[in-house]
Each structure stands twice: as structure tokens, then as C-alpha cells.
Amino acid sequence: MKELTIEELKQMPGQPVWCPEEEAYGIVMCDKIGQWAGIPFLHGVWYSDDDGVGVEFNHNIIGRKLKCFRVEDKKEIAMPPQNKEIGFGDQTLACPNCGQSAIVNPFRKGREIYPYCPWCGQKLKEAGNEQTE
């Protein structure tokens, strides 16, 4: 994983990150006004493995020299559509995440597959045309 730059963190308020120094996931906060304007903070909760006690924290990422890494949503990893049997030996393409078969845009030339499943948001691998076997 590639460490996020301060400029990238400033553009990520409300998004999750992983901070190895804190051994915690957190949300990036970056105020637009006030004393802390433009300074990214890490907001999170650290839990103890021993007793299950949690401590909420807000750390100045720049001041503490924290390293933060983007948290990838599995739905953002492009997956190829799967063949799905629809009866009588016919098949169609379906979302690999939710199984919905309405992932082909019928209004586009060549029956183009949507870039994201309209039902669950799973990113789909680019394919020029719908292919069924």
C-alpha cells in the first residue's frame, strides 16, 4: 500500500484510512474554517485487546507525523461478470457480488455492461460487449 500524502488527505474528509502507528482505522477530518483549517486529523477509536476498553481519539496527522493508508472498499475492486443460467440452458451475465442480471445497458450500442452494478454498486471489469455462452 502507498502512504497518502498530506494533499491527498486534505481531499478525503469523511473517508476511512488505516494508521499503523495507532494500530487503528479512522476517519479523516479536515476543517475549512477556524484554527485548524486545512489540517487533516485522524478521528477514530482504539480498542485494547486485553480488556475490550475503547478510547476515542482525534490526532493531528501532520503534528504527530502519522502515516495513513487508503482503505479500499471491496466493491471498488473490478470483478468480471459471471455467467448465470436463466432457464432452458440459456445464460446471461450477472453481477458477481449480488447476482443481479440487469447489468447490461440496453440503450448502448453493443449491449455495453455498466461500469458499476446498478443494484449493489460493485465495480465491474470493463467488457466491450455482452458475451453469453
PDB file of C-alpha atoms in Angstrom:
ATOM      1  CA  MET A   1       0.000   0.000   0.000  1.00  0.00           C
ATOM      2  CA  LYS A   2       1.131   3.529  -0.750  1.00  0.00           C
ATOM      3  CA  GLU A   3       1.180   6.130   2.019  1.00  0.00           C
ATOM      4  CA  LEU A   4      -1.248   9.016   1.435  1.00  0.00           C
ATOM      5  CA  THR A   5       0.251  12.486   1.056  1.00  0.00           C
ATOM      6  CA  ILE A   6      -0.970  15.452   3.119  1.00  0.00           C
ATOM      7  CA  GLU A   7      -2.586  16.914  -0.011  1.00  0.00           C
ATOM      8  CA  GLU A   8      -4.451  13.660  -0.633  1.00  0.00           C
ATOM      9  CA  LEU A   9      -5.607  13.555   2.994  1.00  0.00           C
ATOM     10  CA  LYS A  10      -6.931  17.127   2.721  1.00  0.00           C
ATOM     11  CA  GLN A  11      -9.198  15.914  -0.101  1.00  0.00           C
ATOM     12  CA  MET A  12     -10.524  12.934   1.904  1.00  0.00           C
ATOM     13  CA  PRO A  13     -12.687  14.287   4.746  1.00  0.00           C
ATOM     14  CA  GLY A  14     -15.155  11.633   5.876  1.00  0.00           C
ATOM     15  CA  GLN A  15     -13.247   8.763   4.258  1.00  0.00           C
ATOM     16  CA  PRO A  16     -11.687   5.818   6.124  1.00  0.00           C
ATOM     17  CA  VAL A  17      -7.933   5.269   6.474  1.00  0.00           C
ATOM     18  CA  TRP A  18      -5.615   2.850   8.296  1.00  0.00           C
ATOM     19  CA  CYS A  19      -2.933   4.243  10.628  1.00  0.00           C
ATOM     20  CA  PRO A  20      -0.298   1.641  11.602  1.00  0.00           C
ATOM     21  CA  GLU A  21       1.219   3.844  14.337  1.00  0.00           C
ATOM     22  CA  GLU A  22      -2.132   3.923  16.151  1.00  0.00           C
ATOM     23  CA  GLU A  23      -2.996   0.364  15.088  1.00  0.00           C
ATOM     24  CA  ALA A  24      -6.452   1.693  14.210  1.00  0.00           C
ATOM     25  CA  TYR A  25      -8.787   2.615  11.419  1.00  0.00           C
ATOM     26  CA  GLY A  26     -10.114   6.145  11.444  1.00  0.00           C
ATOM     27  CA  ILE A  27     -11.954   8.807   9.508  1.00  0.00           C
ATOM     28  CA  VAL A  28     -10.142  11.805   8.029  1.00  0.00           C
ATOM     29  CA  MET A  29     -11.403  15.188   9.249  1.00  0.00           C
ATOM     30  CA  CYS A  30     -10.281  18.472   7.682  1.00  0.00           C
ATOM     31  CA  ASP A  31     -11.979  21.714   8.716  1.00  0.00           C
ATOM     32  CA  LYS A  32     -12.417  24.521   6.197  1.00  0.00           C
ATOM     33  CA  ILE A  33     -12.555  27.351   8.766  1.00  0.00           C
ATOM     34  CA  GLY A  34     -11.094  28.092  12.175  1.00  0.00           C
ATOM     35  CA  GLN A  35      -7.785  27.491  13.889  1.00  0.00           C
ATOM     36  CA  TRP A  36      -7.333  24.011  12.381  1.00  0.00           C
ATOM     37  CA  ALA A  37      -8.447  24.840   8.823  1.00  0.00           C
ATOM     38  CA  GLY A  38      -6.661  22.769   6.182  1.00  0.00           C
ATOM     39  CA  ILE A  39      -5.004  20.438   8.708  1.00  0.00           C
ATOM     40  CA  PRO A  40      -6.054  16.792   8.376  1.00  0.00           C
ATOM     41  CA  PHE A  41      -6.963  14.981  11.590  1.00  0.00           C
ATOM     42  CA  LEU A  42      -7.464  11.285  12.217  1.00  0.00           C
ATOM     43  CA  HIS A  43     -10.650  10.565  14.176  1.00  0.00           C
ATOM     44  CA  GLY A  44     -11.028   7.039  15.481  1.00  0.00           C
ATOM     45  CA  VAL A  45     -11.370   4.620  18.354  1.00  0.00           C
ATOM     46  CA  TRP A  46      -8.557   2.455  19.664  1.00  0.00           C
ATOM     47  CA  TYR A  47      -9.582  -0.782  21.392  1.00  0.00           C
ATOM     48  CA  SER A  48      -7.460  -2.730  23.841  1.00  0.00           C
ATOM     49  CA  ASP A  49      -7.115  -6.449  23.119  1.00  0.00           C
ATOM     50  CA  ASP A  50      -6.755  -7.202  26.824  1.00  0.00           C
ATOM     51  CA  ASP A  51      -9.917  -5.783  28.368  1.00  0.00           C
ATOM     52  CA  GLY A  52     -12.018  -4.518  25.438  1.00  0.00           C
ATOM     53  CA  VAL A  53     -11.834  -0.892  26.565  1.00  0.00           C
ATOM     54  CA  GLY A  54     -12.066   1.696  23.802  1.00  0.00           C
ATOM     55  CA  VAL A  55     -10.589   5.186  23.662  1.00  0.00           C
ATOM     56  CA  GLU A  56     -11.791   7.794  21.163  1.00  0.00           C
ATOM     57  CA  PHE A  57      -9.065   9.988  19.653  1.00  0.00           C
ATOM     58  CA  ASN A  58      -8.544  12.936  17.300  1.00  0.00           C
ATOM     59  CA  HIS A  59      -4.915  13.235  16.201  1.00  0.00           C
ATOM     60  CA  ASN A  60      -3.265  15.928  14.105  1.00  0.00           C
ATOM     61  CA  ILE A  61      -1.789  13.825  11.291  1.00  0.00           C
ATOM     62  CA  ILE A  62       0.880  16.406  10.425  1.00  0.00           C
ATOM     63  CA  GLY A  63       1.799  17.221  14.047  1.00  0.00           C
ATOM     64  CA  ARG A  64       2.181  13.571  15.025  1.00  0.00           C
ATOM     65  CA  LYS A  65       3.810  12.604  11.698  1.00  0.00           C
ATOM     66  CA  LEU A  66       1.293   9.788  11.260  1.00  0.00           C
ATOM     67  CA  LYS A  67       1.260   7.619   8.176  1.00  0.00           C
ATOM     68  CA  CYS A  68      -2.177   6.899   6.745  1.00  0.00           C
ATOM     69  CA  PHE A  69      -3.210   4.450   4.056  1.00  0.00           C
ATOM     70  CA  ARG A  70      -6.369   4.338   1.958  1.00  0.00           C
ATOM     71  CA  VAL A  71      -8.936   1.712   2.904  1.00  0.00           C
ATOM     72  CA  GLU A  72     -10.158   0.001  -0.232  1.00  0.00           C
ATOM     73  CA  ASP A  73     -13.806  -0.945  -0.435  1.00  0.00           C
ATOM     74  CA  LYS A  74     -14.075  -4.434  -1.927  1.00  0.00           C
ATOM     75  CA  LYS A  75     -16.798  -3.131  -4.207  1.00  0.00           C
ATOM     76  CA  GLU A  76     -14.230  -0.796  -5.815  1.00  0.00           C
ATOM     77  CA  ILE A  77     -12.143  -3.741  -6.986  1.00  0.00           C
ATOM     78  CA  ALA A  78     -13.338  -4.507 -10.508  1.00  0.00           C
ATOM     79  CA  MET A  79     -14.681  -8.036 -10.893  1.00  0.00           C
ATOM     80  CA  PRO A  80     -15.699  -9.776 -14.098  1.00  0.00           C
ATOM     81  CA  PRO A  81     -19.395 -10.515 -14.604  1.00  0.00           C
ATOM     82  CA  GLN A  82     -20.364 -14.152 -14.115  1.00  0.00           C
ATOM     83  CA  ASN A  83     -22.437 -16.363 -16.346  1.00  0.00           C
ATOM     84  CA  LYS A  84     -25.827 -17.094 -14.817  1.00  0.00           C
ATOM     85  CA  GLU A  85     -28.283 -19.711 -16.049  1.00  0.00           C
ATOM     86  CA  ILE A  86     -31.724 -18.226 -16.673  1.00  0.00           C
ATOM     87  CA  GLY A  87     -33.525 -21.400 -17.700  1.00  0.00           C
ATOM     88  CA  PHE A  88     -33.770 -23.773 -20.622  1.00  0.00           C
ATOM     89  CA  GLY A  89     -29.969 -23.751 -20.963  1.00  0.00           C
ATOM     90  CA  ASP A  90     -29.819 -20.012 -21.657  1.00  0.00           C
ATOM     91  CA  GLN A  91     -27.261 -17.896 -19.837  1.00  0.00           C
ATOM     92  CA  THR A  92     -26.760 -14.211 -19.163  1.00  0.00           C
ATOM     93  CA  LEU A  93     -24.149 -12.122 -17.388  1.00  0.00           C
ATOM     94  CA  ALA A  94     -24.697 -11.323 -13.730  1.00  0.00           C
ATOM     95  CA  CYS A  95     -23.042  -9.254 -11.015  1.00  0.00           C
ATOM     96  CA  PRO A  96     -20.509 -11.410  -9.124  1.00  0.00           C
ATOM     97  CA  ASN A  97     -21.473  -9.711  -5.848  1.00  0.00           C
ATOM     98  CA  CYS A  98     -25.293  -9.694  -5.765  1.00  0.00           C
ATOM     99  CA  GLY A  99     -26.185 -11.997  -8.669  1.00  0.00           C
ATOM    100  CA  GLN A 100     -28.474  -9.492 -10.434  1.00  0.00           C
ATOM    101  CA  SER A 101     -28.520  -9.964 -14.192  1.00  0.00           C
ATOM    102  CA  ALA A 102     -29.616  -6.431 -15.116  1.00  0.00           C
ATOM    103  CA  ILE A 103     -26.043  -5.175 -15.515  1.00  0.00           C
ATOM    104  CA  VAL A 104     -26.193  -4.599 -19.252  1.00  0.00           C
ATOM    105  CA  ASN A 105     -27.145  -1.157 -20.534  1.00  0.00           C
ATOM    106  CA  PRO A 106     -29.704  -1.943 -23.267  1.00  0.00           C
ATOM    107  CA  PHE A 107     -29.562   1.622 -24.592  1.00  0.00           C
ATOM    108  CA  ARG A 108     -25.889   1.485 -25.554  1.00  0.00           C
ATOM    109  CA  LYS A 109     -24.558   0.100 -28.815  1.00  0.00           C
ATOM    110  CA  GLY A 110     -23.347  -3.464 -28.442  1.00  0.00           C
ATOM    111  CA  ARG A 111     -25.246  -4.005 -25.157  1.00  0.00           C
ATOM    112  CA  GLU A 112     -22.436  -2.495 -23.074  1.00  0.00           C
ATOM    113  CA  ILE A 113     -22.028  -3.650 -19.462  1.00  0.00           C
ATOM    114  CA  TYR A 114     -22.482  -0.939 -16.831  1.00  0.00           C
ATOM    115  CA  PRO A 115     -19.214   0.105 -15.117  1.00  0.00           C
ATOM    116  CA  TYR A 116     -20.931  -0.460 -11.722  1.00  0.00           C
ATOM    117  CA  CYS A 117     -23.775  -2.810 -10.834  1.00  0.00           C
ATOM    118  CA  PRO A 118     -26.916  -0.643 -10.556  1.00  0.00           C
ATOM    119  CA  TRP A 119     -28.196  -2.901  -7.738  1.00  0.00           C
ATOM    120  CA  CYS A 120     -25.271  -3.131  -5.286  1.00  0.00           C
ATOM    121  CA  GLY A 121     -22.569  -0.775  -6.624  1.00  0.00           C
ATOM    122  CA  GLN A 122     -19.956  -3.471  -7.345  1.00  0.00           C
ATOM    123  CA  LYS A 123     -17.386  -2.223  -9.880  1.00  0.00           C
ATOM    124  CA  LEU A 124     -17.438  -4.454 -12.938  1.00  0.00           C
ATOM    125  CA  LYS A 125     -14.489  -5.196 -15.195  1.00  0.00           C
ATOM    126  CA  GLU A 126     -14.721  -3.404 -18.489  1.00  0.00           C
ATOM    127  CA  ALA A 127     -16.044  -5.530 -21.268  1.00  0.00           C
ATOM    128  CA  GLY A 128     -16.771  -4.282 -24.741  1.00  0.00           C
ATOM    129  CA  ASN A 129     -19.839  -6.382 -25.383  1.00  0.00           C
ATOM    130  CA  GLU A 130     -22.109  -8.742 -23.505  1.00  0.00           C
ATOM    131  CA  GLN A 131     -20.944 -12.286 -24.004  1.00  0.00           C
ATOM    132  CA  THR A 132     -23.026 -15.338 -23.259  1.00  0.00           C
ATOM    133  CA  GLU A 133     -22.178 -18.953 -23.884  1.00  0.00           C
TER     134      GLU A 133
END
